[in-house]
Amino acid sequence: MIKNYIKIAFRNLTRNKGYSCINIFGLALGFAISLLCMLYIKDEYSFDRYNLKADRIYRINSDLSYSGKSMQGAASPTPMAETLKRDIPEVEESTRLGKYGSKLVKSGHAVFREQNIIYADSSVFEVFTLPMITGSPQKALSDPLSVVISEKMARKYFGTTDVLNKILIFDTKDVRRVSGVMKDVPDQSHFQADFFLPLYETNDAKTNKWTNHIFNTYVVLKSGSDPKIITAKFEKIVQLYMDPALRRYFQRSLAESRKSGNDFRYSLMPLLDIHLKSDRQGELAANGSIEYFYIFLAIGMFILLIAVFNFINLTTARSVKRAREVGVRKVMGSDRSVLVLQFLSESMLTTWLSLMTGVLFLYILLPYFNALAAKKLSFLAVANPESIFFILAGTLATGLLAGIYPAFYLSSFQPISALKGGLKLFNKRESVRSYLVVCQFSISILLITATLLISQQLRFIRSKRLGFDKEHVLIVKTGQSNESDVITFKNEAVKSAGVKSGTVSGFLPVTSQRWNDMWYPKEKTDEQSAVNMQEWMVDADYVKTMGLVLVQGRDFQEGNIADQQAVIINESAAKKLGYKNPIGKTIHKTGEEKATIIGVIKDFHYESLRNQIEPLGLFVSGNALGQQVKQAFLESVSFRITSSALGSEIFSLRENWEKVAPGRPFEYSFLSEDFDAMYRSEQRVESIFTAFASVAIVIACLGLFGLSAFSAEQRTKEIGIRKVLGASVGSITALLSKDFLKPVLISIVIASPVAWGAINLWLHNFAYKVEVNGWIFLLAGVSTVFIALLTVSFQSIKAAMKNPVKSLASD
């Protein structure tokens, strides 16, 4: 019986090759996109699950308030890890991780700039599952001059993993001994570490202040412990330790701070939630997004549904062609259940053929998707047992969903009507198909509109006035070289005619070095008047080189010793400090640090347009700022170069660098490129949405093409009679097209408000954003109508131009 079902199913597929190809191709595209989305979702969901204790590991999050401004941080007070392990019995182990930026790493003649350098406590190997190949996990970070490296780095620098006690030099002067080699940290981790350095040797760890939030703190809870109980104990911890710190550094109690709108709250975040649900200040790496996770899930389902709707529409539309077959089968004694099984078997065969074709499409598309999404998804991931189960279950569900309605519809035909050829497509069936077309095009229009609005926001970002000039600025990465070498390099370079100006500073108006601290408009540190201000160490040529606009006061002057105790602030800082005329005013930090305001620069966007412009202070080299700020100062040198001299000046700069720092790589980028890199994730989303919207409209139009072809075939005699009576090709084309354009127009009405709500939700991530105008929805709608009209018109014109004599003589 089953063999007979399959034989008949194959026969029907080959008999109607055109419609079979449309069904298989459409479903295959749907399967390919849904499998892509499945691989993406699976990859995002798998982050940090390699850890054996993943379900018991938590990060301590901080929710702070300063002068009415809230700050959500991934870092917590420096002593938090040790305190929690000591004071809370439910805590089994704790550790801290910190990241300060890139470093140049050297071994022999091999010199590379490395990004994945993390400072860690020795307990990091007790908390996270990071197997050691050589070395002791307990002792590997006990020596302040030790370093643990990944297997990949061991082979990169030494060609082997047998590298214990080998020497690596960081930033030319920091000599370290390799004390261990660990397995590479999996790609699916919320932090990447190729090098672990001892955290306790850093200045921030040595100061051990409760008011410093520098490191990410992690705890492992004992089995069976309730996280809510530990969270409830944080208040006691704050009372015991934060209160004395506030009294010492701010001369205010915790209660007084809270009354004035300043607060310190802490909570536990499950390790498995960090990648998808955390976007806090101080993250060790850029995380994923739960929004995009659900968007990919929805897109995968919706595009597959579009393909399924095609199958249903074309199968039911073709039902008249099989009416006599159903009539004969019923007369010969077949009951309805047998017919249902026959038609379901045809549906399942089409679905399985589509799946095989879809897997082939997946193999072809995956490299392009990886490039668009910056992922490393493997085609082999579809072959693991878990994926196979979901694919088989999904295919079975798809086959049933696509076939159940057509099967029951076809098997319901009355044998007498079917055999007489009097069967007609009832309006009820027509309306079902119209509903499905509406659903198809609503999804397509939603994706098209979202793509257009994302593109508009990116154009807005590129064209918005930023408050600085990002063009023709070349940045040379110096990597915390010797200060005198960096200054010499800059001074030699600016002598060239093609270099307008140059400045030393790792603090740039793109995502780069950042440091902030509390400043006060008076000597007494009153938290209520505190301003959380960015501290950027620059030189006297920074304002000129970056094209910043001075609106009050003066710029720094080369060689002016008084400027070492001066600051130039932005307009936001002046406003927060409460100054209408800030020139000459002195601002203070805790301790004896202070600075006199000598100038005010116009606000500029030194971070992504996702963020509001916050208070900023520029300080020249020599000011008594923190050690980390001074190190960041030497990270790079920037040059404003004439556009006609870019090529020659890069060559000249390389020569100068090799003289100043022989053996060190010459690394450079352009400020405009670094600016674009801040929005790379949005650019990826735009590209992916464009691709998915294109696929959705192609699948929907395939179905429309098939339906219009069948409709023209069914109305052959009607068209012939109309032509005999004088109807023009244009009027017949319009007649055949209008029935299909109606559901497309309804789709526009349905999809537009949904798209408006979805895109406004996405734009909520930006502090500065484009206005959502109606023309975007009009453009999306007109584009869709035009594409649909082209699709339907092809068949309509073909039918209208047919010889009416042949049409009327066909019976």
Steps between C-alpha positions, in 0.01 A plus 500: 500500500773748601701405191194577287453837674862594426478383137188710439655794681807489273276470195303812597819695571647422158167557322482860626867596480448877507288506813713232666814708439335810646394304810834326548711810430287718729501247783874438453571873539278503808686202647841652421418830674338329798804271536729804486295664773505176701881484484523866604258452790672184615838673493373799700325275751813287554713782645679408827333158517838332468560580868431196722366727777312732260169468684665608829719786372377858540645842430456787743327787322499854635220756474640835609355848521709817495337840514176358368668311213471123508776275372467128437838335531648156448779584746472503878718629788857371501471314836161345416626155394702437814225642724224282355704182535589589859166636625237298311505124569300421182791622286731213407759695299554847353727662244558830319574583138621833363595632157713808433547491122740361246873440541793426275631151571848394397692172496827504310427661163124437523313818596120529489235725650266288709148599608389208718710574808319463832615552857363228728518354848656154527153368590387561141578133424279389790204706379518451123569177313836586342705178486877537534727318256814576699547675832310500828161679505545580870850652466506629141414861594669511842815670369442871420716468187330188367265455207268217394451473125260311276600204286454715189739766632756238604514369144495853357802625697694178565368237259423257783303470825809398698580859597518507882744768621534650152515881490245739351549878499194727523527857371882484472572510872267262687691168505294197600556128542249254354363305798228304323332416171123457491260370240364777277197677644200391289360755253168468685625686808403847621872577538798400289839448662823409324707626793425504874711737711492513883232750602634564849808679357293783346485837673121481516516168686762632740291804598208262572244782536129427538419807293700369201298294252769366267479120488226253412432275799369143469386256766420130502211418730488175691260241362143566609562865596227748419635806311222716647635438850848618397356806324315591820832494688656765279334778699682385812829488306443857380422618853808330645758601240372773268382726782849534658651558154254782428572659838873483429505631144185716485442591865141375469324192628318255276167627632594861419614399153169328430306803614688712247427258215822296505474127552683168467301186422630157398342186360584159356479433127509136385803428283273349232309830470802725445549459125139559398364717779785724616608829345659679792796730539819306556414185302808292417384473137207600284207272575218374285143624517187324618308721256694368202468147641121527483513687167694213340261251656202689355661545157580129475142409584338768284699427185426129536132589545506705178628191317237278668224743401625477140463124513148519643389763250636325193375157608146617570497713183600198294228289664260533204756320282479200733124499550436212259779297665328543837162411348635179343673396822182551703287308247757216515451480877772719652382661818605845612776383734679322213482814285625715788799267545571510125503880487698523826760264356535733201543792737763315704690397185508861381614608846785245519619589150487867605700424815777331301511794260487741795801332665690550173396867499616523864843365405528767228362789708675434833838659413324817382284507813809457721662795325188715547439403864868476605439144617684169472199275454592152378300306243583184697291635788189382314628142529512472879222295666324801652486686168391189309213449744378857458541488122309172469229618738479834320480334160225265615307792650550704183382216280190448711428871525544546125302190408222462756269771363544410129457128584169547679386751238574271204351192670174689567396519132167334415563221243203582270589870471863414457437247220262737317765771507262737671724566795579867554729682736272645763540849634581358841806328358596815311482702821727253681759540227464878518558488876818300446624744234431785743708322766784439255525857383446647847816320615687609187393864537593495869855388412529749212381791716735404785792483255421845359475655847826341618668635186355845569636496857846402375491782243399736780800386706740548207369847414447639852731778614716344769675806639841381379659440160556128446632523145870466411610419854749212514551323832827317575476240778806546723404246767619684810852552370753705689359853534806672362497272193134580435558876531805476270298308242225762503741797480689348206179413315343850521801647322372349176312734267216249461430487877288790621521411869551209739398406852593236755204333671332162519171677577321544168147606397416143405470190715849481650649578841258627764548610860265687728501628857301728727575875497354771721449872449635568850777367720271313740399174335123528515344206317190700416704732278727228359540475123601169345744627237714332235873565556698512176873562509609683183774734384488865398417421136197276562221756450653624172573154359155359574323806368323579829334841542609722792200711610650664812846564638823376343669184384797332669836659426813297432749543784260684732564337838180648646300289253606190689242602760243611241203338329291568191143380546213446259166683514330206674757510781454877542125451521525215753747697712254790506728756334375763254849648480737220605828659391733535800291276726673215686355150517607233749532125541528297818840554656708799393442480124353811340498680166425851376262532205675690218264420211169354391461298181178449311336164576610230257395138462795313647297181534240323291178688420332240719622707797434854616799736509633490856738732693859487376825656615824527301822502705855539369783259569652559843170550682463287812252249358488125558771266370258327263412836340869573447555161339203552269639842403794335323287249307501692171606805302254663257591713197283723284627449148425686178283287272749516213788366712343195667704235318837670531444600862416145606832390350681787673336425835601136469863602446495735800342232719762241406772747602338576837377147580704248299352150499153616599217470245363814335125482561261767382137567421288796395267676741216480247544121477500465878183710510329269250611200707285624790192426290616172350230304680230728353657465156488123538135513603423717196672251266333198659156662492552593134585139420208358698253752357617410149449129568156563651381703200643243256312215672178704520527596132564138401165414653334798335653397168358148535155621605480754218603236246231264625239777512576594139473135400162462673361813333618419147146494348395813685805681361422371151138624515611843631751535215235404242274768649775759458689504831855633472813327631532774762147458635536121520838536674344741752209259554726204575743705712258680732395187690862440601589861575214537745655271768838670445341839578339354812845370599638854490228621737573215743880502484562876524389555864679181609819619328459846659481348848790260442736762357421749778592228748835458321558876478450519876863382525618831352508830685521676162277356231318572179132592499277222369323658203206368302690502171695192612179299529377645171826400329483146643137466392553639148806277453304192605203587276737557206673163553166321541362676190800390294454143623127484423517703179731251331235229514212742443651651183592153375138387542356823355711470185393141430295440184129501609410243232732245660367590848134446401573183298685327783202293620 
